[in-house]
XYZ file of C-alpha atoms in Angstrom:
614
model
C -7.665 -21.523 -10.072
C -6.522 -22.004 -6.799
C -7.198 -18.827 -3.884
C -3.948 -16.538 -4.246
C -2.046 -15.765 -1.201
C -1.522 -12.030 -1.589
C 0.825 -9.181 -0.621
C 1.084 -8.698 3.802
C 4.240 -6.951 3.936
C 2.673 -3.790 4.659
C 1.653 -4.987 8.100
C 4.847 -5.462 9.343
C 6.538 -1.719 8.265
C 3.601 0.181 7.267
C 3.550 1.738 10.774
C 7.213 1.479 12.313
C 8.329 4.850 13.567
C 11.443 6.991 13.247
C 13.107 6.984 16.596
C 15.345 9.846 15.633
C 12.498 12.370 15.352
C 10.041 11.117 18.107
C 11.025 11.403 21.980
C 11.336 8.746 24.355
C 8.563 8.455 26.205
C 6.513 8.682 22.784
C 8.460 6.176 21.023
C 8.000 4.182 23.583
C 4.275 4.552 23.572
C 3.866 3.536 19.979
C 6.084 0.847 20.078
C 3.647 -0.531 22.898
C 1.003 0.087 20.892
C 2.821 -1.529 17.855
C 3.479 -4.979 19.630
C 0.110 -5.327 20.880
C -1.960 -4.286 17.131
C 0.849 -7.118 15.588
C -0.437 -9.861 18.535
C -4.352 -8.361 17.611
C -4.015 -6.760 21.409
C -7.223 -4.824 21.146
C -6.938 -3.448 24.652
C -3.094 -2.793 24.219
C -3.833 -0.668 21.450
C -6.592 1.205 23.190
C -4.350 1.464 25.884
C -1.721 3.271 24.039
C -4.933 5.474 22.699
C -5.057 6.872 26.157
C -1.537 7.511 26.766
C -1.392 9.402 23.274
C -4.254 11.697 24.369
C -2.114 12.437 27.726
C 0.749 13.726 26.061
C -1.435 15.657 23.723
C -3.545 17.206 25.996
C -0.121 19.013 27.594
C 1.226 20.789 24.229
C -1.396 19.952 21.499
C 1.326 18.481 19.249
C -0.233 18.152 16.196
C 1.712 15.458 15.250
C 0.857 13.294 17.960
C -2.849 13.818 16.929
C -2.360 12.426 13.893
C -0.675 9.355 15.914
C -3.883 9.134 17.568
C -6.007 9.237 14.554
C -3.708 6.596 13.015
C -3.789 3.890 16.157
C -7.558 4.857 16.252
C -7.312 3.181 12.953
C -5.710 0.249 14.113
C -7.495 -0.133 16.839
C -10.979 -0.843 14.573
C -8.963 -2.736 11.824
C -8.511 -5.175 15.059
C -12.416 -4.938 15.525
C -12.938 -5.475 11.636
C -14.501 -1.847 11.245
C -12.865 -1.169 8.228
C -14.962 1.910 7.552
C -14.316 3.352 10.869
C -10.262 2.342 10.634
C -10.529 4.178 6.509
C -12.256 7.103 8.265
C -9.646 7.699 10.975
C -7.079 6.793 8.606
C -8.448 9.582 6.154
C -8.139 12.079 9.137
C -4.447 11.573 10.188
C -3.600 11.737 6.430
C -5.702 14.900 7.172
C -3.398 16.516 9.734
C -0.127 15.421 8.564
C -0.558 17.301 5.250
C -1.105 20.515 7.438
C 1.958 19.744 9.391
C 3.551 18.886 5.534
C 4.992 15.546 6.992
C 5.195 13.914 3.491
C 6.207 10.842 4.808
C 3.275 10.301 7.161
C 0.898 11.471 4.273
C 2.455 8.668 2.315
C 2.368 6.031 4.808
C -1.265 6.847 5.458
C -1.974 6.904 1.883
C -0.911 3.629 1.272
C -3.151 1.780 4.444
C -6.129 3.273 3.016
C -5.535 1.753 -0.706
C -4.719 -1.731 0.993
C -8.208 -1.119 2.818
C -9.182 -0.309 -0.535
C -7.834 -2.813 -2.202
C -8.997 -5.629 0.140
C -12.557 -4.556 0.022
C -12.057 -5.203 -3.796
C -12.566 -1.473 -4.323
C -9.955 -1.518 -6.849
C -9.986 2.226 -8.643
C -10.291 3.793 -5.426
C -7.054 1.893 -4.066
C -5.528 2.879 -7.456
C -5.851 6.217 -7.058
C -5.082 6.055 -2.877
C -1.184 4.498 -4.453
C -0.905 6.477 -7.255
C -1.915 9.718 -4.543
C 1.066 8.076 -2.309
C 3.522 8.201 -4.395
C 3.366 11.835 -5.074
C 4.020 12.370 -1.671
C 6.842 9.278 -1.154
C 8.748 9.636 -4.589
C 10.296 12.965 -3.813
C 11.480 12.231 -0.788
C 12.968 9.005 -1.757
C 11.310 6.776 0.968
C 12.297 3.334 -1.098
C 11.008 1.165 2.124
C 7.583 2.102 1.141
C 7.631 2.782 -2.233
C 8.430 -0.665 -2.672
C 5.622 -1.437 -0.928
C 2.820 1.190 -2.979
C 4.255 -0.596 -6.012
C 3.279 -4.003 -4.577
C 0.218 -2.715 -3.979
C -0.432 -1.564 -7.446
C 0.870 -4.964 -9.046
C -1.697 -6.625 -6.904
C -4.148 -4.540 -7.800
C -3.605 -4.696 -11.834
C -3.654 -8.412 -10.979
C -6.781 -8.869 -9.085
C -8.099 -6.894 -12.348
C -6.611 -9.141 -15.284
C -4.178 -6.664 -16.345
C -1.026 -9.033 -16.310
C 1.246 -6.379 -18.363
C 1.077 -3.479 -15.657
C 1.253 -5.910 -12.785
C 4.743 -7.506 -14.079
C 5.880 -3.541 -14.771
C 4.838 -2.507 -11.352
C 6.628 -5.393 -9.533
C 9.656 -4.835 -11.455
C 9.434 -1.347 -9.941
C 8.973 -2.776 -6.539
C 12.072 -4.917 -6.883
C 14.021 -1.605 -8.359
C 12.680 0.420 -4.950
C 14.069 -2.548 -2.992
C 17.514 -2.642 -3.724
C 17.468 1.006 -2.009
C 16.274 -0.154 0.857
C 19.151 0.024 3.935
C 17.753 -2.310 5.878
C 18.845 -5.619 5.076
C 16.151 -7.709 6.760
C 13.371 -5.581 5.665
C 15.056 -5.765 1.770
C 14.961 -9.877 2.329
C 11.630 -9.838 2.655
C 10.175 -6.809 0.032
C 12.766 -9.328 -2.713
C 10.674 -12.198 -1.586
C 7.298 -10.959 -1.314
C 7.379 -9.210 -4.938
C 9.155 -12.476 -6.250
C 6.170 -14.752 -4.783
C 3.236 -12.232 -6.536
C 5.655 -12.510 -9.813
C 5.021 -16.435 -9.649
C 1.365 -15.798 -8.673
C 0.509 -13.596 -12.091
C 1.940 -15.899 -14.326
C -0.280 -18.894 -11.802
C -3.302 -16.970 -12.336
C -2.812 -16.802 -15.577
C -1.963 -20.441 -16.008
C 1.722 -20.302 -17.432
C 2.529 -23.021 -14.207
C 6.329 -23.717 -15.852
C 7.139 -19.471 -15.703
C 5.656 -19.319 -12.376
C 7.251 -22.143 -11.314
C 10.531 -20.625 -12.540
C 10.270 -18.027 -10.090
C 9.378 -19.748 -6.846
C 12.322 -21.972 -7.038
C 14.186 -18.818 -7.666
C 12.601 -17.528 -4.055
C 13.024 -20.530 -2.588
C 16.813 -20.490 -3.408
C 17.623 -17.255 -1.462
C 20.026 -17.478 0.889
C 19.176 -19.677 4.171
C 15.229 -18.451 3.460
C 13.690 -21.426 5.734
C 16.426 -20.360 8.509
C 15.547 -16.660 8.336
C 11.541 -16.405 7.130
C 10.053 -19.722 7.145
C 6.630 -17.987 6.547
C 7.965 -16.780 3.384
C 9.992 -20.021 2.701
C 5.918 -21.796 3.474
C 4.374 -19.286 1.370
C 6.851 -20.029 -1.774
C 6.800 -23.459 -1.051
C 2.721 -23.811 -1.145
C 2.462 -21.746 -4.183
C 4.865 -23.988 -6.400
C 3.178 -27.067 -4.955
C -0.087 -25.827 -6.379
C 1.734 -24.921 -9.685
C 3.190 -28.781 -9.735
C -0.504 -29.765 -9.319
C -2.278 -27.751 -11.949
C 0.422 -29.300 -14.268
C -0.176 -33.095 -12.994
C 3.141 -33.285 -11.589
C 2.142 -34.732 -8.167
C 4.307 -36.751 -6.962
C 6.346 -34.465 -4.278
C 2.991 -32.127 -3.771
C 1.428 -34.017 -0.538
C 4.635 -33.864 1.406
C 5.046 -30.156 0.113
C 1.657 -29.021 1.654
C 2.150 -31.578 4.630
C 5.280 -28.896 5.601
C 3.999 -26.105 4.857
C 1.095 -26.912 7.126
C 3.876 -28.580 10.085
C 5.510 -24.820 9.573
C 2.683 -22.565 9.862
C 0.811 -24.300 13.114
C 4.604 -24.504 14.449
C 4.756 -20.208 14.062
C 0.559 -19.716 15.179
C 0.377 -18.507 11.382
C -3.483 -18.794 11.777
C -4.998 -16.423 9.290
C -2.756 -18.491 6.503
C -4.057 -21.884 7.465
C -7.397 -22.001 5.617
C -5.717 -22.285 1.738
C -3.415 -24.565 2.941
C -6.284 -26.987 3.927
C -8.090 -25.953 0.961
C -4.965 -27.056 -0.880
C -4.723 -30.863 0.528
C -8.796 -30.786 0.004
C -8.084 -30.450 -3.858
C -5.444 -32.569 -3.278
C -7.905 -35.235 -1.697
C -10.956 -34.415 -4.446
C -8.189 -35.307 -7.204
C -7.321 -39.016 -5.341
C -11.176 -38.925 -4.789
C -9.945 -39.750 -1.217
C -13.405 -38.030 0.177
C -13.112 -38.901 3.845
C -9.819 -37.114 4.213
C -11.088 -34.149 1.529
C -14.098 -33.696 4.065
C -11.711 -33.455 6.999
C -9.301 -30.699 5.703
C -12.338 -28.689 4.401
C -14.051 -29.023 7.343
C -10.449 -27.390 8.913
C -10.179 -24.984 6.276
C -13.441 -23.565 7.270
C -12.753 -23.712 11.218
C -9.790 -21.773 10.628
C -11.549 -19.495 8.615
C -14.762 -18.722 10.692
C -11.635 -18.082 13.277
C -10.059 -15.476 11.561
C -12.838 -14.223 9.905
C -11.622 -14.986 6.337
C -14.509 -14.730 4.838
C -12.684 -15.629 1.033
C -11.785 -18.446 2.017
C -15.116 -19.422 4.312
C -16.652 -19.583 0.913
C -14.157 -21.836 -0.534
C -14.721 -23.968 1.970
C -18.326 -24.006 1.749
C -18.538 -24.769 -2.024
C -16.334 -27.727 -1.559
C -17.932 -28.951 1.619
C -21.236 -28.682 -0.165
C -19.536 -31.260 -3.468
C -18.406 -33.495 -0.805
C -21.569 -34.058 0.871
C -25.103 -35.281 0.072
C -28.758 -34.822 1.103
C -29.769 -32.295 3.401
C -26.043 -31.558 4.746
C -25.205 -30.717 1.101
C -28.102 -28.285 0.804
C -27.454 -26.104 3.865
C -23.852 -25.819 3.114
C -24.975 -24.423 0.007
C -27.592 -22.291 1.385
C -24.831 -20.944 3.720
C -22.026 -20.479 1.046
C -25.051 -18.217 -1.116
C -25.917 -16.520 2.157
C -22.293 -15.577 3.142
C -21.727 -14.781 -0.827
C -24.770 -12.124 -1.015
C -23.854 -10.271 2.129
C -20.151 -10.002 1.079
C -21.699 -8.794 -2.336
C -23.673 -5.892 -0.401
C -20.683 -5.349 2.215
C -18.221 -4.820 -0.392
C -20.948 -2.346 -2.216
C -21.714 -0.304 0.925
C -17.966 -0.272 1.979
C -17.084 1.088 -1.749
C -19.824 3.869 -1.237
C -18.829 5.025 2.496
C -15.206 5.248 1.076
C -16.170 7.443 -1.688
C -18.788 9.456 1.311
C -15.710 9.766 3.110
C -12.962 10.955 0.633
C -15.536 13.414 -0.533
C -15.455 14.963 2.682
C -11.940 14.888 2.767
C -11.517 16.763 -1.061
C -14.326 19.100 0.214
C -12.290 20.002 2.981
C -9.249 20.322 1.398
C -10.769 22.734 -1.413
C -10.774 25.225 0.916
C -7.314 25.990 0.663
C -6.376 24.815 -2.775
C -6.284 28.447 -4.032
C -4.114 29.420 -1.523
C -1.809 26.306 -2.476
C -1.814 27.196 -6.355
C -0.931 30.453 -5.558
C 2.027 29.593 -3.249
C 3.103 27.159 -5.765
C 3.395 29.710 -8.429
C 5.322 31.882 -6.392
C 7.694 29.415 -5.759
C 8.012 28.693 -9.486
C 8.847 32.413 -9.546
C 11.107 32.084 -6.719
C 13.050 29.491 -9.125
C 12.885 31.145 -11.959
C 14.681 34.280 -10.261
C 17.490 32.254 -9.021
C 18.117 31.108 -12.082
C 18.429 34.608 -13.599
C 20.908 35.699 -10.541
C 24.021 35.640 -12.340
C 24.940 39.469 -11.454
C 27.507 38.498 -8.319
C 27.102 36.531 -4.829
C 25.766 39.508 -2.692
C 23.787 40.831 -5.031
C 21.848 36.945 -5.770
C 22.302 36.871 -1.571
C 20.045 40.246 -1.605
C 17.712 39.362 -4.131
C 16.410 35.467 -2.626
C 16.122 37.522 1.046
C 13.830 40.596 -0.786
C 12.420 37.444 -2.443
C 11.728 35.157 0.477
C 10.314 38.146 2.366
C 7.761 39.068 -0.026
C 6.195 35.291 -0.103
C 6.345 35.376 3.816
C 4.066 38.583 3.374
C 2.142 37.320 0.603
C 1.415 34.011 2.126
C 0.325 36.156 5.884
C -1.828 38.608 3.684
C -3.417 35.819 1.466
C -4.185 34.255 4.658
C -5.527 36.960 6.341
C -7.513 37.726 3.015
C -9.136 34.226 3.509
C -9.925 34.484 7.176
C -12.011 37.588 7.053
C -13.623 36.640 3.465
C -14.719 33.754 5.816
C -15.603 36.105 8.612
C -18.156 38.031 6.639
C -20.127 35.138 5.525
C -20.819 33.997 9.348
C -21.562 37.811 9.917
C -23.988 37.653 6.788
C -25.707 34.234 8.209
C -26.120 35.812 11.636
C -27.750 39.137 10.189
C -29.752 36.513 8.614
C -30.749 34.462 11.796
C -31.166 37.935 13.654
C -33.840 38.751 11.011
C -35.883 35.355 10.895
C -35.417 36.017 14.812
C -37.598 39.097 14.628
C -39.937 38.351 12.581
C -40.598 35.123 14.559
C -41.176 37.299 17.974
C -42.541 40.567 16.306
C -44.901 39.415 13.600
C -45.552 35.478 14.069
C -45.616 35.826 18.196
C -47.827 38.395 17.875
C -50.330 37.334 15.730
C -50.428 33.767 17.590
C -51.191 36.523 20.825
C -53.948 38.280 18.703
C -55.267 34.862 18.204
C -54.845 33.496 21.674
C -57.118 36.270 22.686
C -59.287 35.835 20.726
C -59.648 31.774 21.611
C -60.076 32.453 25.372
C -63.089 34.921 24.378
C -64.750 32.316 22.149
C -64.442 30.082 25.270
C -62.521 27.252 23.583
C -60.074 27.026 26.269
C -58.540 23.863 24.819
C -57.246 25.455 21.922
C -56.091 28.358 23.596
C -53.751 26.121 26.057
C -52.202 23.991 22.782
C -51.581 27.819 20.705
C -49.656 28.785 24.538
C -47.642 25.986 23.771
C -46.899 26.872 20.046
C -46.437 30.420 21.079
C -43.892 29.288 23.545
C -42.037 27.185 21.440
C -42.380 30.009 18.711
C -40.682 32.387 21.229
C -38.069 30.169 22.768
C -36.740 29.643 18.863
C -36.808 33.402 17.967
C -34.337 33.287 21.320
C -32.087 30.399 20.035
C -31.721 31.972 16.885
C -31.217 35.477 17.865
C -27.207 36.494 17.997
C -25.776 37.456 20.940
C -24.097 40.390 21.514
C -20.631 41.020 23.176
C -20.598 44.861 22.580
C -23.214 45.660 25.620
C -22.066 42.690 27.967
C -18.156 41.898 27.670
C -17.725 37.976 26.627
C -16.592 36.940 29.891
C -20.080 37.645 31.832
C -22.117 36.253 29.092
C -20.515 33.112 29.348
C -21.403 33.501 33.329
C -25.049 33.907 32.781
C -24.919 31.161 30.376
C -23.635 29.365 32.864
C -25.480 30.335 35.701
C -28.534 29.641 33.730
C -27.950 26.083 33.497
C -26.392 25.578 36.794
C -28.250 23.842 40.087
C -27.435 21.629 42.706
C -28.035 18.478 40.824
C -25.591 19.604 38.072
C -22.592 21.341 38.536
C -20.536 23.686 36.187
C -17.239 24.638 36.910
C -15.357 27.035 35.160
C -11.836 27.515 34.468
C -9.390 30.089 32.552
C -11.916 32.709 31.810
C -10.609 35.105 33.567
C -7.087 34.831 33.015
C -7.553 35.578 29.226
C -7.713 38.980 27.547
C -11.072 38.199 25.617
C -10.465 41.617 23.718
C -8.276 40.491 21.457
C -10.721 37.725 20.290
C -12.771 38.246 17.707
C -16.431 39.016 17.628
C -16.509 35.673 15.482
C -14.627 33.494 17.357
C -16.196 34.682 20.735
C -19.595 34.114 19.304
C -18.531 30.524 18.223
C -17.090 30.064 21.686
C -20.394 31.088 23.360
C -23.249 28.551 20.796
C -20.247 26.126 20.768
C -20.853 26.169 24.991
C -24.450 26.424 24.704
C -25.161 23.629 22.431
C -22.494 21.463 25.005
C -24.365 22.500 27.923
C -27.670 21.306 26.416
C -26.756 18.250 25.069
C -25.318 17.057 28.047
C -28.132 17.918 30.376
C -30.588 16.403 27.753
C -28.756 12.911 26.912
C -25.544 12.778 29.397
C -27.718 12.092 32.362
C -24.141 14.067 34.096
C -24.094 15.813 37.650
C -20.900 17.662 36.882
C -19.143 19.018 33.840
C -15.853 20.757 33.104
C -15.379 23.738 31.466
C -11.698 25.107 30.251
C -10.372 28.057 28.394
C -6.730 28.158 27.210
C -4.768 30.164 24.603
C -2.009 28.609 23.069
C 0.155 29.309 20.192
C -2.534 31.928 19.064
C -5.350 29.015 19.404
C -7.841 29.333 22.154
C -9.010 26.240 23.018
C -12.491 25.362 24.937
C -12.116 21.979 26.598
C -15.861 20.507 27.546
C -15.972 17.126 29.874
C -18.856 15.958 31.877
C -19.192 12.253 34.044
C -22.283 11.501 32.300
C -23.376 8.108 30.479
C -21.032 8.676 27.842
C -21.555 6.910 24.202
C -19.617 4.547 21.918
C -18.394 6.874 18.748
C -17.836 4.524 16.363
C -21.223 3.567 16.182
C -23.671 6.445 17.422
C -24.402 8.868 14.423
C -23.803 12.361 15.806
C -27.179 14.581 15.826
C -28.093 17.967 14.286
C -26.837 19.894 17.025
C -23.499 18.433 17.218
C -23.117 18.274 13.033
C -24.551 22.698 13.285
C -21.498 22.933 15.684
C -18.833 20.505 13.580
C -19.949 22.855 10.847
C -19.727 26.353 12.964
C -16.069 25.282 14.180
C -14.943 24.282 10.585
C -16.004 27.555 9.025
C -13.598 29.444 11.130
C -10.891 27.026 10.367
C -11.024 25.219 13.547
C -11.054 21.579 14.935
C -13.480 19.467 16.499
C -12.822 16.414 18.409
C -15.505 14.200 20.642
C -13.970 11.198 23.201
C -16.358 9.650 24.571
C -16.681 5.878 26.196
C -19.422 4.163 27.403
C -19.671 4.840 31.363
C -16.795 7.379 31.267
C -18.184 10.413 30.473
C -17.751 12.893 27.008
C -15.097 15.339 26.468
C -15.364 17.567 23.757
C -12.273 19.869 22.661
C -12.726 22.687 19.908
C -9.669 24.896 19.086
C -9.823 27.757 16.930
C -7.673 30.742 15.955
C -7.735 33.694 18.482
C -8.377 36.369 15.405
C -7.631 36.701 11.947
């Protein structure tokens, strides 16, 4: 069976905006950033990155984060990370279900299962659309609900399941015909119309498949108005006509659909076209001219890094030629075919590394969301019941409403310190190990220092200094400091002053301006190993002369903002070390956020944010 050409809508409305909720300046901004991801603009998308951190960095608009996360995303889909662009994807799904942005969670949703999907992880991108429509189907977002349906059709296809793939196409053409936009509503009719065709091609009823590409191919002025579509509809039912020996009209068919897509740059759909006329060739046994479009099928592949249809290339480049030239296109087409095997297999298992994260993340405040939902369920069921008179119902859903604002704050609360009092438990627990490793293990590596030197063997006396040392300095690290005899505000001053010399400077801003005493002891202690471990890290691996160091409260957040001019590091491919995961996992206990920019020869920034107090 021929290579299917499958479902691409998503690329061209998966990430438009809405302009009414959005201001100017940011709209404009993403649809920058839009343009240049569509023309595979890797610095144009980085460059709208940037600006996106700007506007951020002035009110900490949570929802521009998430835009952030998302062109992040982009931005390594471009580079052909796709675990990097599923990771960053993951996160912005992340923060626009705390902001409760359905919409956005949906949209997200649905990138990650065509990610999924296209790394032929195929329950995990069931479950990523099935997850999206929860959040899509009660708002009644048709435009992409058409779209998760695709998704799902192409899925049950890939998989041999021909029955759910024709039901959930007939639920994408449904979802269409609610769709306002007229242009966009073209297109979703067309697409799902074309993967109708392709089901009943891959499952070699050519006449009903044909049936339906005609229909597609008669919509209204379709070469006029999408002539990829038109080329796409037009390619599939020449293949049909072929696998039925009806090929008398099928050269001049693939002839213009390859005239249309060079005309439009339509690069990435070049390579099945020439695989196409290669059959076509193979059938005439014309073998010169077979050799030639195979031999373009596979340029145009390497190109776009296709690597589907690379191998299809390969296998037939390897029948058409003989000798040593056949065996190394062979060797090559097992080669390519053995690392896609173990890409595909590592891709499945970072996904599932990374949603796991994600669910363990999110358990955290499941309890808290059963609970809220069965107050609202009691919230309905009162309403129902209010039948007593208008003021009296008006009374009752204010007492109502009032008492779930409470519960919610006090369930909250509840959490916070539950939270609190494990940290307190682990640092009882690291004061402890602390002084035992000075009192008892220090001193007997003293008693036994002593008792070296007398012996005379000197040597071993010097390397037990050096384990004592490190002994001590650990008891130290470990230790908890204290904010009760020295206020917050000079311990971060000796910390800093510690560290401080002329060959790296540390300057520090907003300490002073904020009351530290209505922090709490948590949070200030968090603040303080947070700094610490920044301060070290950078003087050990930055190589920096000068870092940054701001405090800021804002909307009951206090925010420490790190940034040195140091060597700076690419993260999207360095793993981050123990010190940095200790203080992901410090900041995440106290339900706070962590985020690291960094570039290579620009320096590290490092921004945590965490509640002022419970």
């Amino acid at each position: 069976m021929r290579a299917l050409i499958l479902f691409f809508l998503f690329s061209t409305i998966v990430y438009s905006q809405d302009a009414d909720s959005i201001s100017s300046l940011k709209s404009d901004i993403l649809d920058k950033g839009l343009t240049a991801y569509f023309k595979k603009n890797e610095e144009g998308v980085k460059g709208s990155i940037s600006q996106l951190h700007k506007l951020y960095s002035q009110d900490n608009d949570s929802v521009i984060l998430a835009k952030i996360l998302q062109y992040k995303a982009m931005y390594h889909d471009l580079k052909y990370q796709i675990d990097s662009s599923f990771y960053y994807y993951n996160q912005s799904k992340n923060i626009s279900k705390l902001t409760k942005d359905s919409l956005e969670v949906g949209r997200r949703l649905l990138s990650i299962s065509i990610l999924q999907r296209e790394a032929k992880d195929f329950l995990g991108s069931e479950v990523s659309s099935i997850e999206a429509l929860q959040y899509l189907e009660p708002i009644n977002s048709y435009r992409y609900l058409q779209n998760v349906y695709s998704n799902l059709g192409l899925i049950s296809g890939e998989i041999n399941q021909k029955r759910d793939a024709l039901k959930y196409f007939d639920l994408s053409l449904k979802a269409n015909e609610l769709n306002e936009n007229s242009d966009r509503k073209d297109r979703g009719y067309l697409y799902t119309i074309n993967n109708i065709g392709l089901i009943y091609q891959q499952g070699s009823e050519h006449k009903k498949a044909i049936e339906y590409f005609k229909i597609g191919l008669k919509h209204d002025s379709i070469k006029l108005k999408h002539p990829d579509l038109y080329a796409l509809l037009l390619e599939n039912l020449a293949a049909s006509n072929f696998l039925l020996k009806k090929k008398s009209n099928v050269l001049n068919q693939y002839k213009e659909v390859l005239e249309i897509r060079k005309k439009h740059k339509e690069e990435a759909d070049l390579p099945i076209t020439y695989i196409n006329l290669t059959d076509y060739h193979i059938d005439r046994k014309e073998f010169n001219e077979a050799r030639y479009y195979a031999n373009e099928a596979l340029n145009y592949a390497t190109k776009t890094h296709n690597n589907k249809y690379c191998l299809q290339a390969l296998r037939r480049l390897s029948n058409l030629s003989t000798g040593n030239q056949s065996k190394a296109y062979l060797e090559e087409y097992i080669q390519l075919n053995d690392s896609l095997f173990q890409q595909e297999r590592q891709l499945k298992n970072q996904f599932a590394k990374i949603r796991y994260e994600t669910d363990k993340t999110e358990k955290e405040n499941e309890d808290l969301k059963i609970e809220n939902e069965k107050t609202l369920a009691e919230a309905e069921l009162q309403k129902q019941r209010a039948t007593i008179g208008l003021l009296l119902s008006g009374i009752s859903i204010m007492f109502l409403l009032s008492s779930i604002s409470f519960f919610r704050f006090r369930r909250k609360k509840l959490l916070f310190q539950s939270q609190l009092q494990k940290i307190e438990a682990r640092e009882q627990e690291r004061r402890q190990i602390a002084k035992s490793l000075h009192d008892e293990v220090a001193g007997d590596l003293r008693l036994l220092h002593r008792k070296l030197e007398k012996s005379f063997l000197l040597e071993e006396a010097k390397k037990l200094e050096l384990v004592k040392d490190n002994v001590r300095n650990l008891s130290h690290q470990l230790s908890s400091v204290s904010f009760e005899d020295v206020p917050f505000r000079d311990q971060i001053l000796n910390l800093v002053s510690d560290y401080f010399s002329p060959d790296f400077i540390i300057k520090v801003n907003g300490l002073k301006e904020i009351d530290w005493s209505e922090a709490n002891k948590s949070i200030k202690r968090l603040l303080y190993l947070s700094l610490r471990e920044c301060i070290q890290n950078c003087q050990k691996y930055a190589e920096a002369s000068k870092m940054t160091i701001n405090f800021s409260i804002h909307k009951k957040s206090v925010f420490l903002d790190v940034a040195d001019n140091g060597k700076g590091f690419d993260t999207a491919t360095q793993k981050k070390g123990i010190g940095l995961l200790n203080l992901q996992e410090r900041v995440q206990d106290l339900n706070g956020t962590l985020t690291i920019e960094s570039e290579v020869g620009k320096g590290t920034k490092i921004i945590i944010q965490t509640p002022l107090n419970a």
